[in-house]
Amino acid sequence: SKNSRLKKSTQRRTKKYSKTPKLNIQFSKKPIKYTSRKTKKNYSPKKSKSTKTQKLIRRLLPKLIILGLILILLGGIFSVIAFAWYSKDLPDPNKIIDRSIIQSTKIYDRTGEHLLYDIHGDQQRTLIDINNLPEYVVNATIAIEDRTFYEHKGISVWGIIRGQIMPRLQGKRIQGGSTITQQFIKNAVLTNKRSLSRKIKEWILSYQIEQKYSKQEILKMYFNEIPYGSVAYGIESAANIYFDKHAQDLSIAESAILAALPKAPTYYSPYGPNRDKLILRQQTILNLMLEQKLISPEEHTSAKAEELIFKKAKNNIRAPHFVFYVKEILSATLGERMIEQGGLKVITTLDYKKQEAAEKIITEKTENYPEKWNANNAALLTLDVKTGDILAMLGSRDFFNDEIDGQVNVVLASRQPGSSIKPFIYTLGFEKGYQPETILFDVETTFKTDIGNYNPLNYDLETHGPISLRQALAGSLNIPAVKLMYLVKIPDTLDFLKKFGYSTIKDASNYGLSLVLGGLEVRMIEHLNAFTTLARGGIKKPTQAILKVEDSSGKIIYEADNEKGKRVIEEDAVRKTNKSLSDNSARSFIFGENNYLTLGNKPATAKTGTTNDFNDAWTIGFTPHVATAVWIGNNDNQKMKTGAAGGAIAAPIWNAYMREITKDYPADGFADYQRETIDRPMLSGNISQEIKVKIEKETNLLAGEYTPPSMIIEKTFRKVHNILHYINSYDPLGPSPENPGDDPNYNSWEEAVLKWAIEEEVDTSDPPTEYEQKYLLQNQPELTINYPNKNQNIPSENINFQIETKAKDGFYIDRVVYKIDGRFIGSTRNEPYNYQYKFNSGIKNGEHELNVLVFDDQENYQQKNITFKLNIERTNNHNINWETPSNNDVIKQDDFPLNLQVEIDNISTVNKIDFYYINEDTNQSNWIQIISKPLDSNINIEWTDSPAIGNYTLFSIITDKQNNTHQESGISIIIE
């Protein structure tokens, strides 16, 4: 038995190894243990993992086989059921090309009254024998659509896995991978709606078709039924419509074009805005044909070089660029077949009146642009601010003009925006804490960058010194804009632009500081929509072109919602931008008071843009209700003539069009922003820390207590620095930098500012700290006022002021100056230095103060004051009213010659009037002009010569017909 054999075997092994002293081997039902005589330790061997796995498999294998058979059976049953279920509604393969009645889709404006396009009541289909087509016509389609066409049975397993299964498992969008047979079923029999059920039906029908028809018959059905866009069904109609020839006469290059169309006929239409994408796809097809050895290298080279001449499109369409845009949207959502044959009624957002106005104004304004500016094309887009609706769209001057590539829709193309991108960099700056009042120096500045020095210039090659961000933005100055670009940082700017909806933004490594001047590419539709986000106070909404879609039965299958939008920036920052862009006075120093960026009584923002090489010229702006962008240039990126700037060629169109379309809108303005108090130079609007001190003008030391007024000048010391001296660019509202020189651009910015200060004679030195020692108490001359006495009553018009004075040893008396109530009345240099004076009508009765100042030859002075009471009887008083200038007016030296206007009463008693001015610092008086025997109480004279900068008193002395004089108190003015 088995046990006896095991016993005998064990005995033999025990006998054989009995002489071995180390191991004592025992057998039992328990696990084997090995006992070492030397160490007295026991050891138990473990079973290997492979042994356990093998036993587990042996136990489970029968069960797994049974389970697998059950799953296969269930799968087969499910497949049969699914096949039956999805097949029940499928058409009979024997009648596969029986077609339903095709109904045309109609596209209307927003009122539903203006038909823009009819798709496609005049459908064209011409059958052709596949055997009559050149081999390369068929091969072009096989190369791009189904290279294994002759190998599969209607469906490609790998194509299904790659295009349907893997994307679903990865949570991605399903892809293509359809065979030519499937594409025929999708386009000629089923819809192209993306769903698993539709795909299963497509697979079933494709398999059935392959069983019933030969490959040649399937190709014949494909090339006779497939839609090629426009009204073309089948390749013969497509060849006629696009190339005005029979399909059998197509070249290899033309065949590749037609092979490119069925994937997305609307998108790739040669009459639409994406002709460049069509050509790119054609080149890909030619490359595949070469790779698959369907054409020779010589044929490949010749086909790629062939000039394609498309047949002109029929002019039976209104707002064609807009219609193709709408058609592309419909195609992406509903499918080509549905929009070509479904009998839809599409109500768009287009405002037909605005569209007509745009077309008319563009045509009229740009008539001479090709010759005058070498500018062959123009584009315009208008959006409703509230909703984002597209109200007008012109993608080019003339859609049907092939010479200017009129089919290209510039509204959707990528172009450089020039300075029209600046408002968003400024808005980001305002969000970070900079203010419209913040000062930047518009001076020639070198910027240190990773790739070298950068020296931007303003458009007019001029600089304007310290300027506010408000003026810099409104005046479109480049140098301050580049400085702000540096302050807000390029990566932050790119993230900011993405929030506003720009989809063309690349990685930060692709841009430099010239980004703020338009060194990137944008699409007009996204660019204008970003401006409407500003118009909404920071609320972003998508643009929309379709309001409603009805099917052939009148059922609404789509209706637009008025989205609430998403806030992308706080409103106060946007208000700062809008107020700056709508401030005509802020831009007038560059554009003049009368410019194309204003709309009369309609408040509006506006921004121009021009690329450095004059390839693109823009004007974009908005009211609170409607926004419009205008672009001028050439589709082939050809340079326009020098001077073809946005303000010169785009702004006149924008202005004329906006004035026309805003007639019925209310004149609403833009909300103001919250002013912030920031106590920091530059950031707050002050260019420096100012210290005003009184200086003795000969020693340039601080004036002392006894420094004579004539030797004192008030001097302002300004510690002028660039903004990096006061702020950390990464945290402008945070603490000032301890070591501003650590910023790599600090020194170059500072050098530019100090150069400006020297040129403008701004004293940036430190004020003196020592006092002058020239004028001392012991050197003051002696002075006593003998008449009048303190509080003495003066009843007469005439008075003789009497004094005693004496200079200190070594000095002598130079002059004595008399003032009443601080106003100069006269001076004398003759001993005994008394002064005869007649009180004029300007000095009223009552208490007054006499001021006497005595100066020696070194300008040491002494001053004494005494009060007196004037009480005289007057007749023929003359009241003088200064109309121009007014008291305390500031007058610039450039304003001279200056017109003086006064009004005098009792003019009939006046014999003459003398006009004078007194320098308040030196007490020197100067005569201006005399008017003798005036007839009119309104006196006008001309002050021709401008005095030096300083503080002055303007006054007149009237002499009446009895030769009495009357001096008025006059007015104070400041000359700058």
Coordinates of N, CA, C and O in Angstrom, one line a residue, residues 779-853:
N779 N 24.8 144.3 14.6 CA 25.0 145.1 13.4 C 23.8 145.9 13.0 O 23.8 146.6 12.0
Q780 N 22.7 145.7 13.7 CA 21.5 146.3 13.2 C 21.5 147.8 13.5 O 22.0 148.3 14.5
P781 N 21.1 148.6 12.5 CA 21.0 150.1 12.7 C 20.0 150.4 13.8 O 19.1 149.7 14.0
E782 N 20.2 151.6 14.4 CA 19.2 152.1 15.4 C 18.1 152.8 14.6 O 18.3 153.4 13.6
L783 N 16.9 152.7 15.2 CA 15.7 153.3 14.6 C 14.7 153.7 15.7 O 14.4 153.0 16.6
T784 N 14.2 155.0 15.5 CA 13.1 155.5 16.4 C 12.1 156.2 15.6 O 12.4 157.0 14.7
I785 N 10.8 155.9 15.8 CA 9.7 156.6 15.1 C 9.2 157.7 16.0 O 8.7 157.5 17.1
N786 N 9.4 158.9 15.4 CA 9.0 160.1 16.2 C 7.6 160.6 15.9 O 7.0 161.2 16.8
Y787 N 7.1 160.3 14.7 CA 5.8 160.8 14.4 C 5.2 159.8 13.3 O 6.0 159.5 12.3
P788 N 4.0 159.4 13.5 CA 3.1 159.7 14.6 C 3.4 158.9 15.8 O 4.2 157.9 15.8
N789 N 2.8 159.3 16.9 CA 2.9 158.5 18.1 C 2.0 157.3 18.1 O 1.1 157.2 17.3
K790 N 2.2 156.5 19.1 CA 1.3 155.3 19.2 C -0.1 155.7 19.4 O -0.4 156.5 20.3
N791 N -1.0 155.1 18.6 CA -2.4 155.3 18.6 C -2.9 156.8 18.4 O -4.0 157.2 18.8
Q792 N -2.0 157.5 17.8 CA -2.3 158.9 17.5 C -3.4 159.0 16.4 O -3.5 158.2 15.5
N793 N -4.3 160.0 16.6 CA -5.4 160.2 15.7 C -4.9 161.1 14.5 O -4.3 162.2 14.8
I794 N -5.1 160.7 13.3 CA -4.6 161.4 12.1 C -5.8 161.9 11.4 O -6.5 161.1 10.7
P795 N -6.1 163.3 11.4 CA -7.3 163.8 10.7 C -7.1 164.2 9.3 O -8.1 164.6 8.6
S796 N -5.9 164.3 8.8 CA -5.6 164.9 7.6 C -5.1 163.8 6.5 O -4.6 162.8 6.9
E797 N -5.3 164.2 5.2 CA -4.9 163.3 4.2 C -3.4 163.3 4.1 O -2.8 162.3 3.6
N798 N -2.7 164.4 4.4 CA -1.3 164.5 4.3 C -0.6 164.3 5.6 O -1.1 164.7 6.7
I799 N 0.5 163.6 5.6 CA 1.3 163.3 6.8 C 2.7 163.3 6.5 O 3.1 162.9 5.4
N800 N 3.5 163.7 7.4 CA 5.0 163.6 7.3 C 5.5 162.6 8.4 O 5.5 162.9 9.5
F801 N 5.8 161.4 7.9 CA 6.4 160.4 8.8 C 7.8 160.8 9.2 O 8.6 161.1 8.3
Q802 N 8.1 160.9 10.5 CA 9.4 161.4 11.0 C 10.0 160.3 11.8 O 9.4 159.7 12.7
I803 N 11.3 160.1 11.5 CA 12.1 159.1 12.3 C 13.5 159.6 12.6 O 13.9 160.6 12.1
E804 N 14.2 158.8 13.4 CA 15.6 159.0 13.7 C 16.3 157.6 13.5 O 15.8 156.6 14.0
T805 N 17.4 157.7 12.8 CA 18.1 156.4 12.5 C 19.6 156.6 12.5 O 20.1 157.7 12.2
K806 N 20.4 155.6 12.8 CA 21.8 155.7 12.8 C 22.4 154.3 12.6 O 22.0 153.3 13.2
A807 N 23.4 154.2 11.7 CA 24.1 152.9 11.4 C 25.1 152.7 12.4 O 25.7 153.6 13.1
K808 N 25.5 151.4 12.6 CA 26.6 151.0 13.5 C 27.9 151.4 12.9 O 28.0 151.7 11.7
D809 N 28.9 151.5 13.7 CA 30.2 151.9 13.3 C 30.7 151.0 12.1 O 30.5 149.8 12.2
G810 N 31.2 151.6 11.1 CA 31.7 150.9 9.9 C 30.6 150.7 8.8 O 30.9 150.2 7.7
F811 N 29.4 151.1 9.1 CA 28.3 151.0 8.1 C 27.6 152.3 8.0 O 27.8 153.3 8.8
Y812 N 26.8 152.5 6.9 CA 26.1 153.7 6.8 C 24.7 153.4 6.3 O 24.4 152.3 5.7
I813 N 23.7 154.3 6.5 CA 22.3 154.1 6.1 C 22.2 154.2 4.6 O 22.7 155.1 4.0
D814 N 21.6 153.1 4.1 CA 21.3 153.1 2.6 C 20.0 153.6 2.2 O 19.8 154.4 1.3
R815 N 18.9 153.1 2.9 CA 17.5 153.5 2.6 C 16.6 153.2 3.7 O 16.9 152.4 4.6
V816 N 15.5 153.9 3.7 CA 14.4 153.7 4.6 C 13.1 153.4 3.8 O 12.8 154.1 2.9
V817 N 12.4 152.3 4.2 CA 11.2 151.8 3.5 C 10.0 152.0 4.4 O 10.1 151.7 5.6
Y818 N 9.0 152.6 3.8 CA 7.7 152.8 4.6 C 6.6 151.9 4.0 O 6.4 151.8 2.8
K819 N 5.9 151.3 5.0 CA 4.7 150.5 4.6 C 3.6 150.8 5.5 O 3.8 151.2 6.7
I820 N 2.4 150.7 5.0 CA 1.2 150.8 5.9 C 0.4 149.4 5.8 O 0.1 149.0 4.7
D821 N 0.3 148.8 6.9 CA -0.4 147.5 7.0 C 0.3 146.5 6.2 O -0.3 145.6 5.5
G822 N 1.7 146.6 6.1 CA 2.5 145.7 5.4 C 2.6 145.9 3.9 O 3.3 145.2 3.2
R823 N 1.9 147.0 3.4 CA 2.0 147.2 2.0 C 2.9 148.5 1.7 O 2.8 149.5 2.4
F824 N 3.7 148.3 0.8 CA 4.7 149.3 0.5 C 4.0 150.6 0.0 O 3.1 150.6 -0.8
I825 N 4.5 151.8 0.6 CA 3.9 153.1 0.2 C 5.0 154.0 -0.4 O 4.8 155.0 -1.1
G826 N 6.3 153.7 0.0 CA 7.4 154.5 -0.5 C 8.7 154.3 0.2 O 8.7 153.6 1.2
S827 N 9.8 154.9 -0.3 CA 11.1 154.8 0.4 C 11.9 156.1 0.1 O 11.5 156.9 -0.8
T828 N 12.9 156.3 0.9 CA 13.8 157.4 0.8 C 15.2 157.1 1.1 O 15.5 156.2 1.9
R829 N 16.2 157.7 0.4 CA 17.6 157.5 0.7 C 18.2 158.8 1.2 O 19.5 158.9 1.3
N830 N 17.4 159.8 1.4 CA 17.9 161.1 1.8 C 17.7 161.4 3.3 O 16.6 161.2 3.8
E831 N 18.7 161.9 3.9 CA 18.5 162.3 5.3 C 17.6 163.5 5.4 O 17.5 164.3 4.4
P832 N 16.8 163.7 6.4 CA 16.8 162.9 7.7 C 15.9 161.6 7.6 O 15.5 161.1 8.6
Y833 N 15.6 161.2 6.3 CA 14.9 159.9 6.0 C 13.4 160.0 6.4 O 12.8 159.0 6.6
N834 N 12.9 161.2 6.6 CA 11.4 161.4 6.8 C 10.7 161.2 5.5 O 11.3 161.2 4.4
Y835 N 9.4 160.9 5.5 CA 8.7 160.7 4.3 C 7.3 161.3 4.3 O 6.5 161.1 5.2
Q836 N 7.1 162.2 3.2 CA 5.8 162.9 3.1 C 4.8 162.0 2.3 O 5.2 161.4 1.2
Y837 N 3.6 161.8 2.8 CA 2.7 160.9 2.2 C 1.3 161.4 2.3 O 0.9 162.1 3.3
K838 N 0.5 161.1 1.2 CA -0.9 161.5 1.2 C -1.7 160.2 1.2 O -1.6 159.4 0.3
F839 N -2.6 160.1 2.2 CA -3.5 158.9 2.2 C -4.4 158.8 1.1 O -5.1 159.8 0.8
N840 N -4.4 157.7 0.3 CA -5.3 157.6 -0.8 C -6.6 156.9 -0.3 O -6.7 156.5 0.8
S841 N -7.5 156.8 -1.3 CA -8.9 156.3 -0.9 C -8.8 154.8 -0.6 O -9.8 154.3 0.0
G842 N -7.7 154.1 -1.0 CA -7.7 152.7 -0.7 C -7.4 152.5 0.8 O -7.6 151.4 1.3
I843 N -6.9 153.5 1.5 CA -6.7 153.3 3.0 C -7.9 153.9 3.7 O -8.1 155.1 3.7
K844 N -8.7 153.1 4.3 CA -9.9 153.5 4.9 C -9.6 154.1 6.3 O -8.6 153.8 6.9
N845 N -10.6 154.9 6.8 CA -10.5 155.3 8.2 C -10.5 154.2 9.1 O -11.1 153.1 8.9
G846 N -9.8 154.4 10.2 CA -9.7 153.3 11.2 C -8.3 153.1 11.7 O -7.4 153.9 11.4
E847 N -8.1 152.0 12.4 CA -6.7 151.7 12.9 C -5.8 151.1 11.8 O -6.3 150.2 11.1
H848 N -4.6 151.6 11.8 CA -3.6 151.0 10.8 C -2.3 150.9 11.5 O -2.1 151.4 12.6
E849 N -1.4 150.2 10.8 CA 0.0 150.0 11.3 C 1.0 150.6 10.4 O 0.9 150.3 9.2
L850 N 1.9 151.4 10.9 CA 3.0 152.0 10.1 C 4.2 151.0 10.3 O 4.5 150.7 11.5
N851 N 4.8 150.6 9.2 CA 6.0 149.7 9.3 C 7.1 150.5 8.7 O 7.1 150.9 7.5
V852 N 8.2 150.7 9.4 CA 9.4 151.4 9.0 C 10.5 150.4 9.0 O 10.8 149.8 10.1
L853 N 11.3 150.3 7.9 CA 12.4 149.4 7.8 C 13.6 150.3 7.4 O 13.5 151.0 6.3

